[in-house]
Coordinates of C-alpha atoms in Angstrom, one line a residue:
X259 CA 0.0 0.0 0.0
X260 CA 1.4 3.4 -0.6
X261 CA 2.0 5.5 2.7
X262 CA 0.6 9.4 2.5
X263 CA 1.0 11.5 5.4
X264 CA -2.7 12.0 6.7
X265 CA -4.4 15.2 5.4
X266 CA -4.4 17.3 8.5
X267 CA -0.7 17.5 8.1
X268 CA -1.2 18.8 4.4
X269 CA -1.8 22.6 5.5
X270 CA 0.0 25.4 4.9
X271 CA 2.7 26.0 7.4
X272 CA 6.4 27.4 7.7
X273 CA 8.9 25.3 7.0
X274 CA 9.9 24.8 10.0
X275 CA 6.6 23.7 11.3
X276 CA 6.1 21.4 8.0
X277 CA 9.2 19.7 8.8
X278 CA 8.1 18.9 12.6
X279 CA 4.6 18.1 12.2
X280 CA 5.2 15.3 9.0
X281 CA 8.7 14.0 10.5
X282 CA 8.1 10.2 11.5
X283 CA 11.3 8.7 12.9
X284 CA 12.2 5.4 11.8
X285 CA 15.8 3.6 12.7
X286 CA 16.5 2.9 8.7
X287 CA 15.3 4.7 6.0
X288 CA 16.3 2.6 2.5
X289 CA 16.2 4.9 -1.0
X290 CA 15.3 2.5 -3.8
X291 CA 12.8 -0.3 -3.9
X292 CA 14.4 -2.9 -6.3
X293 CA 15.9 -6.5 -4.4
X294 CA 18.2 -4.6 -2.9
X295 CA 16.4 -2.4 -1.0
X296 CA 13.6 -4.8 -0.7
X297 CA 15.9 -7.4 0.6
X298 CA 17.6 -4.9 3.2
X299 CA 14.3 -4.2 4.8
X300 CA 13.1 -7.8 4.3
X301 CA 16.8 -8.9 6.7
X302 CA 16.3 -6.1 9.2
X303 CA 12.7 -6.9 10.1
X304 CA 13.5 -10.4 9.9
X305 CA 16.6 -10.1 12.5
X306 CA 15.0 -8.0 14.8
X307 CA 11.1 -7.6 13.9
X308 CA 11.3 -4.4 16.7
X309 CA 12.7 -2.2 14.0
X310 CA 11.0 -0.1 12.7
X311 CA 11.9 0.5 8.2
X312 CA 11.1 2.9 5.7
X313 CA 11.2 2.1 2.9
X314 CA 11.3 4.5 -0.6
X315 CA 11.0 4.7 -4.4
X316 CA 10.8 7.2 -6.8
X317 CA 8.2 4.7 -8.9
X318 CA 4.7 3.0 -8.5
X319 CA 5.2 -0.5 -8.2
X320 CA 4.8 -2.7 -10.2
X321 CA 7.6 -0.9 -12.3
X322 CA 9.3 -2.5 -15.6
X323 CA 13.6 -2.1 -15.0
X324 CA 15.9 -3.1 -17.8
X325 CA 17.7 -6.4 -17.3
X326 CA 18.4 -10.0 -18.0
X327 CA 15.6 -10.9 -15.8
X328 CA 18.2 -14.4 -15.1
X329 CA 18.3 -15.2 -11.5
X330 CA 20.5 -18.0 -10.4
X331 CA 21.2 -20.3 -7.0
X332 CA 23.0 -17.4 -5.7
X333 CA 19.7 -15.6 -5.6
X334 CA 17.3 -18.3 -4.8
X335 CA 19.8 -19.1 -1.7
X336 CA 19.2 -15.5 -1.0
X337 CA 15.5 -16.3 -0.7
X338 CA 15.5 -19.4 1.4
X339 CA 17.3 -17.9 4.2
X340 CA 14.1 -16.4 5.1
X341 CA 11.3 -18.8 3.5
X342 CA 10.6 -16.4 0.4
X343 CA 11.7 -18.9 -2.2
X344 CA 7.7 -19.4 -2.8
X345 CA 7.8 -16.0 -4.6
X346 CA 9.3 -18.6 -7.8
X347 CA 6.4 -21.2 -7.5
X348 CA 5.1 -22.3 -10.6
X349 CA 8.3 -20.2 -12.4
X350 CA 9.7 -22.9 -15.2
X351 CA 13.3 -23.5 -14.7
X352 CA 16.2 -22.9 -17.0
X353 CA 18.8 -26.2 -16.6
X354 CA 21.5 -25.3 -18.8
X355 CA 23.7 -22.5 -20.6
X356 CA 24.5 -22.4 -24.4
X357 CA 28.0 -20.6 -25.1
X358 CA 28.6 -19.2 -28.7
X359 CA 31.7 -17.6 -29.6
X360 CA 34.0 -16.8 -32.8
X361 CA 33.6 -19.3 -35.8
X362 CA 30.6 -20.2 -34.3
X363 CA 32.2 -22.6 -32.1
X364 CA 29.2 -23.4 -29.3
X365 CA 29.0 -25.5 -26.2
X366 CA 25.2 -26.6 -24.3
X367 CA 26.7 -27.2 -20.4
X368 CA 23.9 -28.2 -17.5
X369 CA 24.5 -25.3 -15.1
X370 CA 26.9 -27.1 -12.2
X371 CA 26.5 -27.6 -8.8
X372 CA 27.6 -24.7 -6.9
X373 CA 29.1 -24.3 -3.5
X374 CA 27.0 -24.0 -0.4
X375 CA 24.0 -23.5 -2.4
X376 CA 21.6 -26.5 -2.4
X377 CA 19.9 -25.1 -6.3
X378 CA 21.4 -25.9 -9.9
X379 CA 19.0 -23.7 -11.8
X380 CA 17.9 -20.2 -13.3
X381 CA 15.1 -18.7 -13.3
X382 CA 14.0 -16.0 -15.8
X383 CA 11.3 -13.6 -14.1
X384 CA 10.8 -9.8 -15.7
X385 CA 11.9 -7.2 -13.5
X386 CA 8.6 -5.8 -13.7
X387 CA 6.4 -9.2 -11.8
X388 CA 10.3 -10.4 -9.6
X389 CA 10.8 -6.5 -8.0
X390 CA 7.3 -6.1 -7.3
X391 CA 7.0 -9.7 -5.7
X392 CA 10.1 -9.4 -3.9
X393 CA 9.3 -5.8 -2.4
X394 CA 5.5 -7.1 -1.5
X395 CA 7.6 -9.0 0.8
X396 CA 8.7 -6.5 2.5
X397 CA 5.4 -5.0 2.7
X398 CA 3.8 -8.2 4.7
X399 CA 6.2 -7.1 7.3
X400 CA 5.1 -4.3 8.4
X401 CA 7.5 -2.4 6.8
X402 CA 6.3 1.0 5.7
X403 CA 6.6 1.9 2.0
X404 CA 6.2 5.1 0.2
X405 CA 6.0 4.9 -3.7
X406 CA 6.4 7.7 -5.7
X407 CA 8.8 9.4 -3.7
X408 CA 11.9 11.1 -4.9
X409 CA 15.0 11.6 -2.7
X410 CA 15.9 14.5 -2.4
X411 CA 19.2 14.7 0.2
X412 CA 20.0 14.5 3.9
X413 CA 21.3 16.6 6.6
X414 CA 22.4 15.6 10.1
X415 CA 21.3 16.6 12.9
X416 CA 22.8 17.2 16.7
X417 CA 21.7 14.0 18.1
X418 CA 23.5 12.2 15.3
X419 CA 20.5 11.1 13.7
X420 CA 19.4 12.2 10.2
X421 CA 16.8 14.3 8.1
X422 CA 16.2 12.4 4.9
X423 CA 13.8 14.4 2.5
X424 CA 11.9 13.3 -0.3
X425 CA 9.4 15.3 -2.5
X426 CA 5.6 13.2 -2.9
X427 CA 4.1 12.4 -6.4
X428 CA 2.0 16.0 -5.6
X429 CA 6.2 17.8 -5.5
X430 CA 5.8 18.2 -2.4
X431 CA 8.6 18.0 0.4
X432 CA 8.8 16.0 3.4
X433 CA 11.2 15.0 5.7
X434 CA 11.9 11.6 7.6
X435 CA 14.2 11.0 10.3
X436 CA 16.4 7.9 10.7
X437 CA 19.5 6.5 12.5
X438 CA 20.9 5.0 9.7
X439 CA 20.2 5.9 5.6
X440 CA 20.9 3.4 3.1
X441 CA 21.5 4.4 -0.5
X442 CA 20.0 1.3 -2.9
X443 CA 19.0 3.4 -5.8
X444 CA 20.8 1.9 -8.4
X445 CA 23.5 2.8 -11.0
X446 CA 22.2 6.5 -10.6
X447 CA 22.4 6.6 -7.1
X448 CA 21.4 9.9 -5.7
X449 CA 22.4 9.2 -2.4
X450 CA 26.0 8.3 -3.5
X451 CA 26.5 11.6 -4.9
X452 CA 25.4 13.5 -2.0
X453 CA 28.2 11.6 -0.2
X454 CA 30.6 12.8 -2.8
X455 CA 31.5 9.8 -4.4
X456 CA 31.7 10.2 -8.1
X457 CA 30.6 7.3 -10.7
X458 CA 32.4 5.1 -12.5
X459 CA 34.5 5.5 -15.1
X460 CA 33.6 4.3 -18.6
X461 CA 36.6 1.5 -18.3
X462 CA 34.5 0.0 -15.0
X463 CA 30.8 0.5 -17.0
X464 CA 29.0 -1.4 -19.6
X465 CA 26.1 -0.2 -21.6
X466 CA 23.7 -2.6 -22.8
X467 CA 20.2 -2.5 -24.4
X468 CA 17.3 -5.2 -23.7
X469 CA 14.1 -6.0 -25.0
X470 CA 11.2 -8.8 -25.2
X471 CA 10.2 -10.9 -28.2
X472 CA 8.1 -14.1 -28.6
X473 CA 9.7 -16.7 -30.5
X474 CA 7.6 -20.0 -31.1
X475 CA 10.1 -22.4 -31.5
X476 CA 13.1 -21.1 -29.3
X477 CA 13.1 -24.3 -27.0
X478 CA 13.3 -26.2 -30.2
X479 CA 16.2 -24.6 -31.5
X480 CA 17.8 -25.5 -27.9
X481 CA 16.5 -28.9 -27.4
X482 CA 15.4 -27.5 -23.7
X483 CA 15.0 -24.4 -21.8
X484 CA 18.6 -23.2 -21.9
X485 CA 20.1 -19.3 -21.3
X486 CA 21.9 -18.8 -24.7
X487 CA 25.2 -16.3 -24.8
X488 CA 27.1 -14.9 -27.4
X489 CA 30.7 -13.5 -26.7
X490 CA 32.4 -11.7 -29.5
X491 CA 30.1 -12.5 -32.4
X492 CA 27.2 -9.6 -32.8
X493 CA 29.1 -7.7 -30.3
X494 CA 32.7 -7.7 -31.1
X495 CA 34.8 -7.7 -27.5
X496 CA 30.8 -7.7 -26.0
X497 CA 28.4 -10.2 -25.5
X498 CA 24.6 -10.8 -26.2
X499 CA 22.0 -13.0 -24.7
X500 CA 18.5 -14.7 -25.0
X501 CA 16.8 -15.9 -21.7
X502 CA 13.7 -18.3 -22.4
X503 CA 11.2 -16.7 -19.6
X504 CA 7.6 -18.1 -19.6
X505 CA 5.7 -19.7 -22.9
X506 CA 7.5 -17.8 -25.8
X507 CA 8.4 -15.2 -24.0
X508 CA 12.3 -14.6 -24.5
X509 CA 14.4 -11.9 -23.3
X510 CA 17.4 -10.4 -25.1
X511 CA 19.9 -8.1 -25.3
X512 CA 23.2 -7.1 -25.8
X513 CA 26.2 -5.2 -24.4
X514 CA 29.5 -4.1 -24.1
X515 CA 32.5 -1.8 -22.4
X516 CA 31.6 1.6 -22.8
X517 CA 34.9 2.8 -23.1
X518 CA 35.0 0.2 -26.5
X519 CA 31.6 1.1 -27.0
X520 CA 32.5 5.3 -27.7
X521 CA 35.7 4.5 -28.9
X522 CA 33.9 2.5 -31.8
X523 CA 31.3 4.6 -32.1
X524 CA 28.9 2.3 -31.6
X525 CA 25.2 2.8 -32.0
X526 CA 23.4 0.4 -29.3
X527 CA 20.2 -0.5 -31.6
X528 CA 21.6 -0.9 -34.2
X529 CA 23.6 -4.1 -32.4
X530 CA 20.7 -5.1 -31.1
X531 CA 19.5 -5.3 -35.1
X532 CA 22.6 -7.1 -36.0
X533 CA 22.2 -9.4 -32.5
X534 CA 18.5 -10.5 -34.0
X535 CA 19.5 -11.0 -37.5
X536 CA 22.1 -13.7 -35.6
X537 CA 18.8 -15.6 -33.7
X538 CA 17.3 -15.6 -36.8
X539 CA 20.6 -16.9 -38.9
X540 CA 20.4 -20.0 -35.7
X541 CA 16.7 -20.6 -37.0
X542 CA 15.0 -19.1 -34.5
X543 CA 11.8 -17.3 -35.0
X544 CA 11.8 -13.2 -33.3
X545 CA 8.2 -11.9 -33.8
X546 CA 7.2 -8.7 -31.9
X547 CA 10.3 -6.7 -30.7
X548 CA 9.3 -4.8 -28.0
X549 CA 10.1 -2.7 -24.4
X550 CA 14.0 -1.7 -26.0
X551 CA 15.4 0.1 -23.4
X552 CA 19.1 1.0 -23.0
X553 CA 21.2 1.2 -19.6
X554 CA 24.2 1.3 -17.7
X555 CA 26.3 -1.3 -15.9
X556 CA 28.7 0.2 -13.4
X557 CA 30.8 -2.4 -12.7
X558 CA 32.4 -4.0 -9.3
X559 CA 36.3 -4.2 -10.5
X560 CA 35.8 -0.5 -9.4
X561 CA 33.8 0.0 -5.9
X562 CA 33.1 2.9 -3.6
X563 CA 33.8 3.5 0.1
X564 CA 30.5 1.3 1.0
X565 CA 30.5 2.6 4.8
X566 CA 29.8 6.3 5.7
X567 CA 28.8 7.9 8.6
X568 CA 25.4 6.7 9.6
X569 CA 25.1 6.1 5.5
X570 CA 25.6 2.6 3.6
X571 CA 25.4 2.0 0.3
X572 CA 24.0 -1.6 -1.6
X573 CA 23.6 -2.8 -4.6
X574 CA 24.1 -1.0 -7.5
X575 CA 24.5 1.9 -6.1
X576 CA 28.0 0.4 -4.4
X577 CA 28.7 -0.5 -8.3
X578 CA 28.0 -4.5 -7.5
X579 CA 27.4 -5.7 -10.7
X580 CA 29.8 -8.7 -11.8
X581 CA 32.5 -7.5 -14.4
X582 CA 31.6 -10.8 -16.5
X583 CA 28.2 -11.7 -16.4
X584 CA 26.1 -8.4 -15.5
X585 CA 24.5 -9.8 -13.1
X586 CA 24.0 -7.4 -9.7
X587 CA 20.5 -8.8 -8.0
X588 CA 22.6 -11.4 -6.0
X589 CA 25.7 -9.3 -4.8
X590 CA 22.8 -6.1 -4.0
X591 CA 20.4 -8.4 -2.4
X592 CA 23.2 -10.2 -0.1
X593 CA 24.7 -6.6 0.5
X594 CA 21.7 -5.8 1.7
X595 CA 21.5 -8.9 4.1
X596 CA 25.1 -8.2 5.3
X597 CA 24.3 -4.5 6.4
X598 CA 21.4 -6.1 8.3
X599 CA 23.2 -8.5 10.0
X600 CA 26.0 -6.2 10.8
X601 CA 24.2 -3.6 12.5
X602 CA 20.0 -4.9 13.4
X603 CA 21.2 -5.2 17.0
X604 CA 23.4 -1.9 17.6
X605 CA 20.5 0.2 16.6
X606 CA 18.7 -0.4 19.7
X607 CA 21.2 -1.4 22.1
X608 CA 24.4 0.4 21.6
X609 CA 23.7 3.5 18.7
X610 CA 27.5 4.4 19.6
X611 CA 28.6 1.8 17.5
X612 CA 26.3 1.7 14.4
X613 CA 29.3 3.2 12.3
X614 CA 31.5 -0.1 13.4
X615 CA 28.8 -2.2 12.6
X616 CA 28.5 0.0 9.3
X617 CA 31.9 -0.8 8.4
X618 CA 32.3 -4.5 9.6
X619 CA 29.8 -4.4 6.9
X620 CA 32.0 -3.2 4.4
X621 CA 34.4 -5.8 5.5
X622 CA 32.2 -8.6 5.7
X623 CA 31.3 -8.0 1.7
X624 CA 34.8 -7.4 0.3
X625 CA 36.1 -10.1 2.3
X626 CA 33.2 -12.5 0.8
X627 CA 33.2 -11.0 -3.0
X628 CA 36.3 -9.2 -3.6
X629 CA 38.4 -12.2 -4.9
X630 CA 35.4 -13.6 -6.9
X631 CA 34.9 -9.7 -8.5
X632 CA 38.9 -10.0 -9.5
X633 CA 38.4 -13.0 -11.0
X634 CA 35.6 -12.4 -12.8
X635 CA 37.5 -8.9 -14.0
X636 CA 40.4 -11.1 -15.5
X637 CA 37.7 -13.2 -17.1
X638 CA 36.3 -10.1 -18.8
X639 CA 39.6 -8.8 -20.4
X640 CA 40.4 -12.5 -21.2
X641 CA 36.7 -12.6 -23.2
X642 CA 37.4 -9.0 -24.8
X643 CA 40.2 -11.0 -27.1
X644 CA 38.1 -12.8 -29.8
X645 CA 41.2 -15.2 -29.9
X646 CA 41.4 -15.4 -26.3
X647 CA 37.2 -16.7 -26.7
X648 CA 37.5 -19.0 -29.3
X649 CA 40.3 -21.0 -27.6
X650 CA 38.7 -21.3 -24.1
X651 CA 35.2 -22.0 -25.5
X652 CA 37.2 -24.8 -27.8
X653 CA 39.2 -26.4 -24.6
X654 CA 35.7 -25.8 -22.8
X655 CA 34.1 -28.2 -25.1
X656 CA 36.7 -31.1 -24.4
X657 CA 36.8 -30.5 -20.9
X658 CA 34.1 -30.4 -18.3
X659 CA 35.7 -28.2 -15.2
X660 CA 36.6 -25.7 -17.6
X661 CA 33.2 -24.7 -18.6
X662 CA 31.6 -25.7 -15.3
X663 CA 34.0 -23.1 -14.1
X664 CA 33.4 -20.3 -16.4
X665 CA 29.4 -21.1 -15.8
X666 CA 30.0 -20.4 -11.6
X667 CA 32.0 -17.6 -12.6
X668 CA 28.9 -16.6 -14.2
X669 CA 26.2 -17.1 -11.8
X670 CA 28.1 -17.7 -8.1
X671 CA 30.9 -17.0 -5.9
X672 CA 33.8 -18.9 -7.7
X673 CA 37.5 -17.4 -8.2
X674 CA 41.0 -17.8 -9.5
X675 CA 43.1 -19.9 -7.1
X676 CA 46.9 -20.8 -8.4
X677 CA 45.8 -24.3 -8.6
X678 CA 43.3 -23.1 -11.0
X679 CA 45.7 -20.8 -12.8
X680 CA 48.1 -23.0 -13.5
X681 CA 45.3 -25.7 -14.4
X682 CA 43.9 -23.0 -17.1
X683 CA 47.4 -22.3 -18.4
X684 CA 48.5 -25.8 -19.3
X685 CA 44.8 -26.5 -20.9
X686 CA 45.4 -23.4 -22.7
X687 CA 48.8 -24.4 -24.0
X688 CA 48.3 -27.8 -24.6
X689 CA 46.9 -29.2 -28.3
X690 CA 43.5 -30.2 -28.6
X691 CA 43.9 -33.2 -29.8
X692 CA 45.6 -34.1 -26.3
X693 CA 43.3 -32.6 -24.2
X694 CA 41.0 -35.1 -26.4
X695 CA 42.9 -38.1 -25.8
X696 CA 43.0 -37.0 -21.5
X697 CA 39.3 -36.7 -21.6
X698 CA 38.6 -40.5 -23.6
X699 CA 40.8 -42.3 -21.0

């Protein structure tokens, strides 16, 4: 339900006196309503149900957000620590990947077992049904939701608490106070600018353009219900994607650095044209191209400061997204969970230490994430070579840990090791036909 303040409070007042009749004081305010936000709220209320959580978007829910709409085990885990994962009942799964690259070489890999996560499989839910289910979550407990409202900036007061304002969908201004503020607004994050903290640089972005088609005979084509990449073929150095979601409803897209992107000057629908000419090349059928919609990808091989001073920042907003794959929802939606966790009981008990728990947050996620990001940063220069592609997809085709490692680079927590270094090197150097003759015995 959207929150308005009651009408008595609507009057025409000083400014002072608006500000102190419509302030309502909550212990965290969270800015931005996708799973990140949702998510944060969700963990607070479920660690310590005393809290009370505001929580605010600039949109009316249901909202449509551009994306691959893929969620893997990382996310469903993400779910079941709290009993959500009902929110994917009666969702089809997706059981396997399908890797294209240069010369058309292409592999079909059932996505692997991953570690500590009991699920081997995707799900492909629009952004516009999986946000709206996922924040109605938060809703049911008792966590107070204003839609429709646009942040507008903070100030702190003497107490150490602060004055979070936001203007309503009739423009105008109210004010909220909180003990701690949480910026999960996204790649435009409003909040992360008021700390000072500048964007990131076209090296660390991506842009990439999606949209919706129905395609008859796609599971066909596949032989199942498989997530289909392309690396380095529609997209040179970029990659492009078709996710089955319910029926015949596929989404695609495609992407790639923005600092390649100007320096080719590249026009982003125009890929997308050559991307569908490619599904149709592959036989599939693409009728009724619709919802196109461009955006950015700031990357996490370049992160803000996280932790501020009664301020913490999640999800894309913190620039969580995975320098390979694209995917943020996990990392923003177990950021969120780790602030929670971090701080629920500080707020209550011992305020002098929120900022510690704050930044034991910051810890906790870089000490979880920031080899996997690394790793998955490597993998992305390694992919930007269209040599560099054709020979891992062609020694991932011979041998099995090699694309079930790229595939949990893609959708969990794996990373580099020297074991697997050196592993990669020697499968790399050695002659197919060897690698051939290892795999037959």
């Amino acid at each position: 339900m959207i929150r308005r303040p009651p009408r008595s409070t609507r009057k025409e007042s000083s400014a002072a006196s608006d500000v102190y009749k419509r302030q309502e004081i909550y212990d965290v305010i969270i800015v931005g309503a996708g799973p990140a936000g949702a998510n944060t709220a969700i963990s607070y209320k479920k660690l310590n149900p005393q809290l009370k959580i505001g929580i605010f978007d600039k949109a009316l829910f249901p909202r449509d957000k551009s994306c691959g709409d893929a969620i893997g085990p990382g996310v469903i885990n993400a779910l079941k620590r709290f009993g959500n994962e009902h929110i994917l009942d009666s969702e089809p799964e997706v059981v396997s990947t399908t890797l294209f690259g240069p010369k058309n070489i292409g592999i079909q890999n059932y996505i692997p077992e991953v570690q500590n996560k009991e699920d081997s499989v995707v799900y492909v839910i629009p952004r516009l049904d999986l946000d709206n289910r996922i924040f109605n979550l938060a809703k049911s407990l008792d966590v107070d939701s204003f839609e429709e409202y646009r942040y507008s900036g903070f100030t702190r007061n003497y107490d150490e608490s602060l004055n979070v304002s936001f203007k309503n969908a009739s423009g105008e201004s109210e004010t909220f106070k909180t003990t701690i503020l949480v910026g999960a607004d996204g790649a435009n994050s409003r909040v992360r600018k008021d700390l000072n903290l500048s964007q990131n640089t076209d090296w660390h972005k991506a842009i990439a353009i999606r949209a919706y088609i129905d395609s008859p005979n796609y599971l066909e084509i596949f032989k199942e219900r498989s997530l289909m990449f392309e690396i380095n073929v529609s997209a040179l150095r970029g990659y492009a994607w078709a996710f089955p979601s319910k029926g015949t409803l596929i989404n695609i897209g495609i992407g790639m650095p923005l600092s390649l992107f100007k320096k080719e000057n590249k026009n982003i629908n125009e890929m997308l044209d050559d991307f569908v000419q490619t599904l149709e090349s592959r036989g599939v059928i693409v009728e009724d191209i619709r919802l196109e919609k461009s955006y950015m990808l700031p990357f996490a091989s370049s992160r803000p400061k996280l932790a501020h001073d009664k301020v913490a920042l999640v999800g894309d907003a913190g620039s969580m997204i995975n320098p390979m794959s694209g995917e943020g929802i996990f990392y923003g939606m177990e950021s969120g969970f780790l602030l929670a966790e971090n701080t629920h009981e500080l707020i209550q008990n011992n305020r002098g230490d929120i900022n510690k728990g704050i930044k034991s947050y910051e810890k906790s996620f870089n000490k979880r994430f920031s080899k996997h990001y690394l790793s998955c940063a490597l993998a992305r220069l390694v992919l930007q070579s269209p040599y560099m592609t054709q020979r891992l997809l062609s020694v991932a085709s011979i041998d099995q840990h090699t694309i079930d490692f790229v595939v949990e680079l893609l959708f969990d927590e794996a990373r580099l090791t020297i074991k697997e270094v050196f592993l990669l090197g020697i499968k790399f150097l050695s002659p197919l036909w060897l690698l051939r003759i290892i795999k037959n015995k």
